[in-house]
Amino acid sequence: MPLEHVAIIMDGNRRWADLRRYPRLKGHQEGVKSLKRLVRHVGERKLKYLTVYAFSSENWQRTEEEVNYLFELFGRVLTEEFAELAENGVRLTFLGQLAAMPPKLRKSMENTMQKTAGNTGLSLQVAINYGARLEITDAVKKIAQQVKAGLLDPADITEEMISDNLYTGGMPDPELLIRTGGEMRLSNYLLWQSAYTELFVTQTLWPEFSPEHFDQAIADFAQRNRRWGGD
Ligand code: FPP
């Protein structure tokens, strides 16, 4: 069964830390290590697209300390890991409302996107300040502008047009969505794109999610019978 695009909800960093009586921020540090391991692994597996959920538009509700820490961590990872990503041909894209991010981090994200835009290895999408309903709303606004300008008849709006105007425009939908940490919900992630996506929920907390766990999820996916609503 073809598998080009895997999406992940990386959940459970704080629970991992709580279980060990570590400060919660250490859970996020370990989460970064887990993501690094996985990016190397999927690069070797020749997966084309990996899309991970790093910060949702609802995560602003966390304490200021945690939000600031996460942004600082993202900035640090970008600086420290950029060379390895670029060397391995990874193309890095951020999905979400980037305008609301702290200016320094935003600049760093934009630079990274520009510098890796021509890479032909793994496409790694990091959803940051992302919410699927916001993404769909933004797409509707873009299409409405075309209607307003007289370039498009509402009767001609297609599903494909909506897909193309999402932050993921031009990418295939994910065939598989993995959620760590055991919660059985989508949490406003890739709602349009995952209409036919196979879901794999594991109790494993994100810092412990290893390449072997990833391969188990792929093996499970390979057994699924995808019918696309047909027979
Ligand atoms: C979930 O754990 C994870 C996050 C809120 C996002 C942060 C992700 C990382 C630090 C991984 C690396 C990412 C990048 C882009 C470098 P949680 O805090 O929701 O844990 P809980 O479910 O136990 O509360």
PDB file of C-alpha atoms and ligand atoms in Angstrom:
ATOM      1  CA  MET A   1       0.000   0.000   0.000  1.00  0.00           C
ATOM      2  CA  PRO A   2       1.555   3.347  -0.975  1.00  0.00           C
ATOM      3  CA  LEU A   3       2.639   5.489   1.920  1.00  0.00           C
ATOM      4  CA  GLU A   4       3.943   8.952   1.131  1.00  0.00           C
ATOM      5  CA  HIS A   5       2.715  11.143   3.930  1.00  0.00           C
ATOM      6  CA  VAL A   6       2.513  10.494   7.681  1.00  0.00           C
ATOM      7  CA  ALA A   7       1.129  13.055  10.117  1.00  0.00           C
ATOM      8  CA  ILE A   8       1.852  12.946  13.833  1.00  0.00           C
ATOM      9  CA  ILE A   9       0.322  14.448  16.959  1.00  0.00           C
ATOM     10  CA  MET A  10       3.281  14.425  19.336  1.00  0.00           C
ATOM     11  CA  ASP A  11       1.469  14.241  22.668  1.00  0.00           C
ATOM     12  CA  GLY A  12       2.530  13.332  26.191  1.00  0.00           C
ATOM     13  CA  ASN A  13       5.720  15.306  26.837  1.00  0.00           C
ATOM     14  CA  ARG A  14       4.525  16.672  30.181  1.00  0.00           C
ATOM     15  CA  ARG A  15       3.056  13.374  31.343  1.00  0.00           C
ATOM     16  CA  TRP A  16       6.392  11.742  30.564  1.00  0.00           C
ATOM     17  CA  ALA A  17       8.126  14.297  32.787  1.00  0.00           C
ATOM     18  CA  ASP A  18       5.468  14.094  35.540  1.00  0.00           C
ATOM     19  CA  LEU A  19       5.879  10.305  35.728  1.00  0.00           C
ATOM     20  CA  ARG A  20       9.582  10.770  36.438  1.00  0.00           C
ATOM     21  CA  ARG A  21       9.142  13.788  38.698  1.00  0.00           C
ATOM     22  CA  TYR A  22      11.184  15.883  36.302  1.00  0.00           C
ATOM     23  CA  PRO A  23      10.344  19.516  35.590  1.00  0.00           C
ATOM     24  CA  ARG A  24       7.735  19.541  32.837  1.00  0.00           C
ATOM     25  CA  LEU A  25       9.953  21.515  30.475  1.00  0.00           C
ATOM     26  CA  LYS A  26      12.331  18.545  30.423  1.00  0.00           C
ATOM     27  CA  GLY A  27       9.529  16.599  28.765  1.00  0.00           C
ATOM     28  CA  HIS A  28       9.661  19.008  25.837  1.00  0.00           C
ATOM     29  CA  GLN A  29      13.463  18.708  25.639  1.00  0.00           C
ATOM     30  CA  GLU A  30      13.110  14.940  25.380  1.00  0.00           C
ATOM     31  CA  GLY A  31      10.339  15.472  22.827  1.00  0.00           C
ATOM     32  CA  VAL A  32      12.838  17.244  20.604  1.00  0.00           C
ATOM     33  CA  LYS A  33      15.212  14.258  20.821  1.00  0.00           C
ATOM     34  CA  SER A  34      12.387  11.960  19.838  1.00  0.00           C
ATOM     35  CA  LEU A  35      11.571  14.085  16.785  1.00  0.00           C
ATOM     36  CA  LYS A  36      15.225  14.178  15.732  1.00  0.00           C
ATOM     37  CA  ARG A  37      15.474  10.376  15.901  1.00  0.00           C
ATOM     38  CA  LEU A  38      12.343  10.036  13.851  1.00  0.00           C
ATOM     39  CA  VAL A  39      13.350  12.530  11.160  1.00  0.00           C
ATOM     40  CA  ARG A  40      16.596  10.600  10.604  1.00  0.00           C
ATOM     41  CA  HIS A  41      14.671   7.351  10.484  1.00  0.00           C
ATOM     42  CA  VAL A  42      11.980   8.408   8.037  1.00  0.00           C
ATOM     43  CA  GLY A  43      14.658  10.000   5.848  1.00  0.00           C
ATOM     44  CA  GLU A  44      16.213   6.547   5.554  1.00  0.00           C
ATOM     45  CA  ARG A  45      12.820   4.963   4.878  1.00  0.00           C
ATOM     46  CA  LYS A  46      12.312   7.353   1.956  1.00  0.00           C
ATOM     47  CA  LEU A  47       9.034   8.709   3.236  1.00  0.00           C
ATOM     48  CA  LYS A  48       8.207  11.858   1.241  1.00  0.00           C
ATOM     49  CA  TYR A  49       6.212  13.926   3.747  1.00  0.00           C
ATOM     50  CA  LEU A  50       6.147  14.075   7.529  1.00  0.00           C
ATOM     51  CA  THR A  51       3.862  16.604   9.223  1.00  0.00           C
ATOM     52  CA  VAL A  52       4.118  17.110  12.978  1.00  0.00           C
ATOM     53  CA  TYR A  53       1.979  19.157  15.350  1.00  0.00           C
ATOM     54  CA  ALA A  54       4.272  21.335  17.476  1.00  0.00           C
ATOM     55  CA  PHE A  55       2.035  24.107  18.744  1.00  0.00           C
ATOM     56  CA  SER A  56      -1.707  24.495  18.304  1.00  0.00           C
ATOM     57  CA  SER A  57      -3.604  27.762  18.242  1.00  0.00           C
ATOM     58  CA  GLU A  58      -5.081  26.561  21.571  1.00  0.00           C
ATOM     59  CA  ASN A  59      -1.643  26.073  23.184  1.00  0.00           C
ATOM     60  CA  TRP A  60      -1.472  29.821  23.920  1.00  0.00           C
ATOM     61  CA  GLN A  61      -3.645  28.966  26.926  1.00  0.00           C
ATOM     62  CA  ARG A  62      -0.681  27.317  28.639  1.00  0.00           C
ATOM     63  CA  THR A  63       1.349  29.313  31.178  1.00  0.00           C
ATOM     64  CA  GLU A  64       3.456  32.141  29.833  1.00  0.00           C
ATOM     65  CA  GLU A  65       6.536  30.330  31.132  1.00  0.00           C
ATOM     66  CA  GLU A  66       5.757  27.199  29.099  1.00  0.00           C
ATOM     67  CA  VAL A  67       4.829  29.100  25.927  1.00  0.00           C
ATOM     68  CA  ASN A  68       8.035  31.165  26.119  1.00  0.00           C
ATOM     69  CA  TYR A  69      10.068  28.048  26.769  1.00  0.00           C
ATOM     70  CA  LEU A  70       8.570  26.263  23.775  1.00  0.00           C
ATOM     71  CA  PHE A  71       9.304  29.191  21.455  1.00  0.00           C
ATOM     72  CA  GLU A  72      12.856  29.441  22.754  1.00  0.00           C
ATOM     73  CA  LEU A  73      13.256  25.697  22.242  1.00  0.00           C
ATOM     74  CA  PHE A  74      11.921  25.851  18.655  1.00  0.00           C
ATOM     75  CA  GLY A  75      14.327  28.726  17.899  1.00  0.00           C
ATOM     76  CA  ARG A  76      17.266  26.813  19.368  1.00  0.00           C
ATOM     77  CA  VAL A  77      16.421  23.620  17.477  1.00  0.00           C
ATOM     78  CA  LEU A  78      16.211  25.576  14.222  1.00  0.00           C
ATOM     79  CA  THR A  79      19.648  27.083  14.748  1.00  0.00           C
ATOM     80  CA  GLU A  80      21.342  23.933  16.014  1.00  0.00           C
ATOM     81  CA  GLU A  81      19.791  21.421  13.648  1.00  0.00           C
ATOM     82  CA  PHE A  82      19.660  23.461  10.480  1.00  0.00           C
ATOM     83  CA  ALA A  83      22.974  22.205   9.082  1.00  0.00           C
ATOM     84  CA  GLU A  84      22.074  18.525   9.497  1.00  0.00           C
ATOM     85  CA  LEU A  85      18.632  19.015   7.983  1.00  0.00           C
ATOM     86  CA  ALA A  86      20.038  20.888   5.006  1.00  0.00           C
ATOM     87  CA  GLU A  87      22.821  18.324   4.521  1.00  0.00           C
ATOM     88  CA  ASN A  88      20.229  15.581   4.337  1.00  0.00           C
ATOM     89  CA  GLY A  89      18.149  17.416   1.769  1.00  0.00           C
ATOM     90  CA  VAL A  90      15.241  18.027   4.138  1.00  0.00           C
ATOM     91  CA  ARG A  91      12.785  20.668   3.056  1.00  0.00           C
ATOM     92  CA  LEU A  92      11.311  22.374   6.112  1.00  0.00           C
ATOM     93  CA  THR A  93       7.978  24.184   6.020  1.00  0.00           C
ATOM     94  CA  PHE A  94       5.955  25.718   8.843  1.00  0.00           C
ATOM     95  CA  LEU A  95       2.184  25.484   8.704  1.00  0.00           C
ATOM     96  CA  GLY A  96       0.064  27.924  10.663  1.00  0.00           C
ATOM     97  CA  GLN A  97      -0.502  31.581  11.385  1.00  0.00           C
ATOM     98  CA  LEU A  98       3.141  32.562  11.484  1.00  0.00           C
ATOM     99  CA  ALA A  99       2.377  36.293  11.658  1.00  0.00           C
ATOM    100  CA  ALA A 100       1.480  35.924  15.336  1.00  0.00           C
ATOM    101  CA  MET A 101       4.815  34.325  16.280  1.00  0.00           C
ATOM    102  CA  PRO A 102       7.551  36.292  18.089  1.00  0.00           C
ATOM    103  CA  PRO A 103       9.415  38.291  15.383  1.00  0.00           C
ATOM    104  CA  LYS A 104      12.827  36.676  15.903  1.00  0.00           C
ATOM    105  CA  LEU A 105      11.450  33.150  15.712  1.00  0.00           C
ATOM    106  CA  ARG A 106       9.320  34.088  12.730  1.00  0.00           C
ATOM    107  CA  LYS A 107      12.336  35.434  10.882  1.00  0.00           C
ATOM    108  CA  SER A 108      14.262  32.272  11.634  1.00  0.00           C
ATOM    109  CA  MET A 109      11.353  30.126  10.399  1.00  0.00           C
ATOM    110  CA  GLU A 110      11.057  32.144   7.191  1.00  0.00           C
ATOM    111  CA  ASN A 111      14.796  31.934   6.548  1.00  0.00           C
ATOM    112  CA  THR A 112      14.761  28.188   7.030  1.00  0.00           C
ATOM    113  CA  MET A 113      11.826  27.772   4.661  1.00  0.00           C
ATOM    114  CA  GLN A 114      13.548  29.870   2.010  1.00  0.00           C
ATOM    115  CA  LYS A 115      16.909  28.155   2.348  1.00  0.00           C
ATOM    116  CA  THR A 116      15.503  24.634   2.197  1.00  0.00           C
ATOM    117  CA  ALA A 117      12.805  25.300  -0.420  1.00  0.00           C
ATOM    118  CA  GLY A 118      14.844  23.672  -3.186  1.00  0.00           C
ATOM    119  CA  ASN A 119      15.703  20.503  -1.234  1.00  0.00           C
ATOM    120  CA  THR A 120      14.377  17.280  -2.662  1.00  0.00           C
ATOM    121  CA  GLY A 121      14.605  14.882   0.293  1.00  0.00           C
ATOM    122  CA  LEU A 122      12.003  14.548   3.048  1.00  0.00           C
ATOM    123  CA  SER A 123       9.444  17.363   3.258  1.00  0.00           C
ATOM    124  CA  LEU A 124       9.051  18.075   6.944  1.00  0.00           C
ATOM    125  CA  GLN A 125       6.078  20.217   7.903  1.00  0.00           C
ATOM    126  CA  VAL A 126       5.957  21.625  11.415  1.00  0.00           C
ATOM    127  CA  ALA A 127       2.501  22.882  12.371  1.00  0.00           C
ATOM    128  CA  ILE A 128       3.005  25.848  14.657  1.00  0.00           C
ATOM    129  CA  ASN A 129       0.287  28.214  15.827  1.00  0.00           C
ATOM    130  CA  TYR A 130      -1.832  25.901  13.732  1.00  0.00           C
ATOM    131  CA  GLY A 131      -5.542  25.158  13.915  1.00  0.00           C
ATOM    132  CA  ALA A 132      -7.373  23.285  11.174  1.00  0.00           C
ATOM    133  CA  ARG A 133     -10.544  25.373  11.417  1.00  0.00           C
ATOM    134  CA  LEU A 134      -8.475  28.538  11.078  1.00  0.00           C
ATOM    135  CA  GLU A 135      -6.684  26.991   8.108  1.00  0.00           C
ATOM    136  CA  ILE A 136      -9.997  26.183   6.398  1.00  0.00           C
ATOM    137  CA  THR A 137     -11.328  29.667   7.234  1.00  0.00           C
ATOM    138  CA  ASP A 138      -8.224  31.218   5.652  1.00  0.00           C
ATOM    139  CA  ALA A 139      -8.716  29.086   2.534  1.00  0.00           C
ATOM    140  CA  VAL A 140     -12.367  30.175   2.284  1.00  0.00           C
ATOM    141  CA  LYS A 141     -11.295  33.830   2.550  1.00  0.00           C
ATOM    142  CA  LYS A 142      -8.771  33.414  -0.267  1.00  0.00           C
ATOM    143  CA  ILE A 143     -11.366  31.795  -2.513  1.00  0.00           C
ATOM    144  CA  ALA A 144     -13.959  34.443  -1.601  1.00  0.00           C
ATOM    145  CA  GLN A 145     -11.495  37.127  -2.721  1.00  0.00           C
ATOM    146  CA  GLN A 146     -11.380  35.530  -6.163  1.00  0.00           C
ATOM    147  CA  VAL A 147     -15.165  35.469  -6.288  1.00  0.00           C
ATOM    148  CA  LYS A 148     -15.301  39.123  -5.218  1.00  0.00           C
ATOM    149  CA  ALA A 149     -12.795  40.055  -7.919  1.00  0.00           C
ATOM    150  CA  GLY A 150     -15.060  38.418 -10.491  1.00  0.00           C
ATOM    151  CA  LEU A 151     -12.467  35.726 -11.309  1.00  0.00           C
ATOM    152  CA  LEU A 152     -14.473  32.786 -10.036  1.00  0.00           C
ATOM    153  CA  ASP A 153     -18.108  31.705 -10.122  1.00  0.00           C
ATOM    154  CA  PRO A 154     -19.172  30.163  -6.752  1.00  0.00           C
ATOM    155  CA  ALA A 155     -20.699  27.270  -8.703  1.00  0.00           C
ATOM    156  CA  ASP A 156     -17.200  26.376  -9.953  1.00  0.00           C
ATOM    157  CA  ILE A 157     -15.619  25.994  -6.485  1.00  0.00           C
ATOM    158  CA  THR A 158     -14.220  22.466  -6.172  1.00  0.00           C
ATOM    159  CA  GLU A 159     -12.811  20.326  -3.368  1.00  0.00           C
ATOM    160  CA  GLU A 160      -9.460  20.493  -5.113  1.00  0.00           C
ATOM    161  CA  MET A 161      -9.517  24.299  -4.970  1.00  0.00           C
ATOM    162  CA  ILE A 162     -10.113  24.156  -1.237  1.00  0.00           C
ATOM    163  CA  SER A 163      -7.241  21.658  -0.812  1.00  0.00           C
ATOM    164  CA  ASP A 164      -4.932  23.880  -2.860  1.00  0.00           C
ATOM    165  CA  ASN A 165      -5.667  26.901  -0.688  1.00  0.00           C
ATOM    166  CA  LEU A 166      -4.857  25.160   2.592  1.00  0.00           C
ATOM    167  CA  TYR A 167      -1.417  25.607   4.168  1.00  0.00           C
ATOM    168  CA  THR A 168      -0.656  22.133   2.805  1.00  0.00           C
ATOM    169  CA  GLY A 169      -1.564  23.139  -0.779  1.00  0.00           C
ATOM    170  CA  GLY A 170       0.204  20.926  -3.311  1.00  0.00           C
ATOM    171  CA  MET A 171       0.907  18.066  -0.877  1.00  0.00           C
ATOM    172  CA  PRO A 172      -0.884  14.723  -0.903  1.00  0.00           C
ATOM    173  CA  ASP A 173      -3.217  14.047   2.023  1.00  0.00           C
ATOM    174  CA  PRO A 174      -1.650  11.958   4.808  1.00  0.00           C
ATOM    175  CA  GLU A 175      -2.401   8.243   4.480  1.00  0.00           C
ATOM    176  CA  LEU A 176      -1.663   7.688   8.163  1.00  0.00           C
ATOM    177  CA  LEU A 177      -2.019   9.850  11.267  1.00  0.00           C
ATOM    178  CA  ILE A 178      -0.253   8.722  14.430  1.00  0.00           C
ATOM    179  CA  ARG A 179      -1.180  10.130  17.822  1.00  0.00           C
ATOM    180  CA  THR A 180       1.002   9.361  20.831  1.00  0.00           C
ATOM    181  CA  GLY A 181      -0.173   9.676  24.439  1.00  0.00           C
ATOM    182  CA  GLY A 182      -3.432   7.744  24.021  1.00  0.00           C
ATOM    183  CA  GLU A 183      -6.055  10.473  23.444  1.00  0.00           C
ATOM    184  CA  MET A 184      -8.637   9.456  20.832  1.00  0.00           C
ATOM    185  CA  ARG A 185      -9.212  12.784  19.108  1.00  0.00           C
ATOM    186  CA  LEU A 186      -7.916  14.953  16.277  1.00  0.00           C
ATOM    187  CA  SER A 187      -7.531  18.167  18.315  1.00  0.00           C
ATOM    188  CA  ASN A 188      -8.172  20.483  15.364  1.00  0.00           C
ATOM    189  CA  TYR A 189      -5.332  18.933  13.310  1.00  0.00           C
ATOM    190  CA  LEU A 190      -5.529  18.516   9.510  1.00  0.00           C
ATOM    191  CA  LEU A 191      -9.321  18.130   9.598  1.00  0.00           C
ATOM    192  CA  TRP A 192      -9.829  18.542   5.847  1.00  0.00           C
ATOM    193  CA  GLN A 193      -6.745  16.564   4.831  1.00  0.00           C
ATOM    194  CA  SER A 194      -7.510  13.568   7.052  1.00  0.00           C
ATOM    195  CA  ALA A 195     -10.997  12.808   5.691  1.00  0.00           C
ATOM    196  CA  TYR A 196      -9.814   9.311   4.628  1.00  0.00           C
ATOM    197  CA  THR A 197      -6.660   9.018   6.722  1.00  0.00           C
ATOM    198  CA  GLU A 198      -6.047   5.880   8.783  1.00  0.00           C
ATOM    199  CA  LEU A 199      -5.646   6.667  12.477  1.00  0.00           C
ATOM    200  CA  PHE A 200      -3.154   5.003  14.784  1.00  0.00           C
ATOM    201  CA  VAL A 201      -3.310   5.915  18.470  1.00  0.00           C
ATOM    202  CA  THR A 202      -0.645   4.600  20.824  1.00  0.00           C
ATOM    203  CA  GLN A 203      -0.371   4.922  24.600  1.00  0.00           C
ATOM    204  CA  THR A 204       3.368   5.517  24.194  1.00  0.00           C
ATOM    205  CA  LEU A 205       4.236   9.050  25.278  1.00  0.00           C
ATOM    206  CA  TRP A 206       6.007  11.187  22.682  1.00  0.00           C
ATOM    207  CA  PRO A 207       9.484  11.270  24.329  1.00  0.00           C
ATOM    208  CA  GLU A 208       9.503   7.461  24.251  1.00  0.00           C
ATOM    209  CA  PHE A 209       8.219   7.096  20.713  1.00  0.00           C
ATOM    210  CA  SER A 210      11.058   5.391  18.862  1.00  0.00           C
ATOM    211  CA  PRO A 211      11.763   4.454  15.234  1.00  0.00           C
ATOM    212  CA  GLU A 212      10.643   0.906  16.190  1.00  0.00           C
ATOM    213  CA  HIS A 213       7.275   2.257  17.354  1.00  0.00           C
ATOM    214  CA  PHE A 214       7.004   4.127  14.060  1.00  0.00           C
ATOM    215  CA  ASP A 215       7.704   0.959  12.101  1.00  0.00           C
ATOM    216  CA  GLN A 216       5.036  -0.870  14.125  1.00  0.00           C
ATOM    217  CA  ALA A 217       2.520   1.813  13.163  1.00  0.00           C
ATOM    218  CA  ILE A 218       3.495   1.408   9.497  1.00  0.00           C
ATOM    219  CA  ALA A 219       3.167  -2.375   9.750  1.00  0.00           C
ATOM    220  CA  ASP A 220      -0.301  -1.939  11.288  1.00  0.00           C
ATOM    221  CA  PHE A 221      -1.243   0.472   8.484  1.00  0.00           C
ATOM    222  CA  ALA A 222      -0.103  -2.051   5.868  1.00  0.00           C
ATOM    223  CA  GLN A 223      -2.718  -4.512   7.213  1.00  0.00           C
ATOM    224  CA  ARG A 224      -5.585  -2.052   6.880  1.00  0.00           C
ATOM    225  CA  ASN A 225      -8.185  -2.366   4.182  1.00  0.00           C
ATOM    226  CA  ARG A 226      -8.683   1.154   2.838  1.00  0.00           C
ATOM    227  CA  ARG A 227     -12.007   1.359   1.069  1.00  0.00           C
ATOM    228  CA  TRP A 228     -12.465   5.121   0.575  1.00  0.00           C
ATOM    229  CA  GLY A 229     -16.163   4.731   1.358  1.00  0.00           C
ATOM    230  CA  GLY A 230     -16.530   2.054  -1.344  1.00  0.00           C
ATOM    231  CA  ASP A 231     -17.173  -1.698  -1.063  1.00  0.00           C
TER     232      ASP A 231
HETATM  233  C1  FPP B   1       2.852  17.581  23.565  1.00  0.00           C
HETATM  234  O1  FPP B   1       3.072  17.297  24.872  1.00  0.00           O
HETATM  235  C2  FPP B   1       3.789  18.405  22.809  1.00  0.00           C
HETATM  236  C3  FPP B   1       3.726  19.766  22.557  1.00  0.00           C
HETATM  237  C4  FPP B   1       2.813  20.726  23.160  1.00  0.00           C
HETATM  238  C5  FPP B   1       4.551  20.367  21.544  1.00  0.00           C
HETATM  239  C6  FPP B   1       5.997  20.452  21.743  1.00  0.00           C
HETATM  240  C7  FPP B   1       6.699  19.438  20.949  1.00  0.00           C
HETATM  241  C8  FPP B   1       7.999  19.232  21.045  1.00  0.00           C
HETATM  242  C9  FPP B   1       8.831  20.027  21.994  1.00  0.00           C
HETATM  243  C10 FPP B   1       8.626  18.208  20.198  1.00  0.00           C
HETATM  244  C11 FPP B   1       9.643  18.782  19.270  1.00  0.00           C
HETATM  245  C12 FPP B   1       9.124  19.764  18.318  1.00  0.00           C
HETATM  246  C13 FPP B   1       9.864  20.622  17.536  1.00  0.00           C
HETATM  247  C14 FPP B   1       9.203  21.373  16.440  1.00  0.00           C
HETATM  248  C15 FPP B   1      11.305  20.850  17.712  1.00  0.00           C
HETATM  249  P1  FPP B   1       2.098  17.920  25.942  1.00  0.00           P
HETATM  250  O2  FPP B   1       2.786  19.109  26.513  1.00  0.00           O
HETATM  251  O3  FPP B   1       0.765  18.177  25.363  1.00  0.00           O
HETATM  252  O4  FPP B   1       2.058  16.759  26.999  1.00  0.00           O
HETATM  253  P2  FPP B   1       0.843  16.245  27.892  1.00  0.00           P
HETATM  254  O5  FPP B   1      -0.182  15.670  26.962  1.00  0.00           O
HETATM  255  O6  FPP B   1       1.505  15.205  28.725  1.00  0.00           O
HETATM  256  O7  FPP B   1       0.365  17.428  28.692  1.00  0.00           O
END
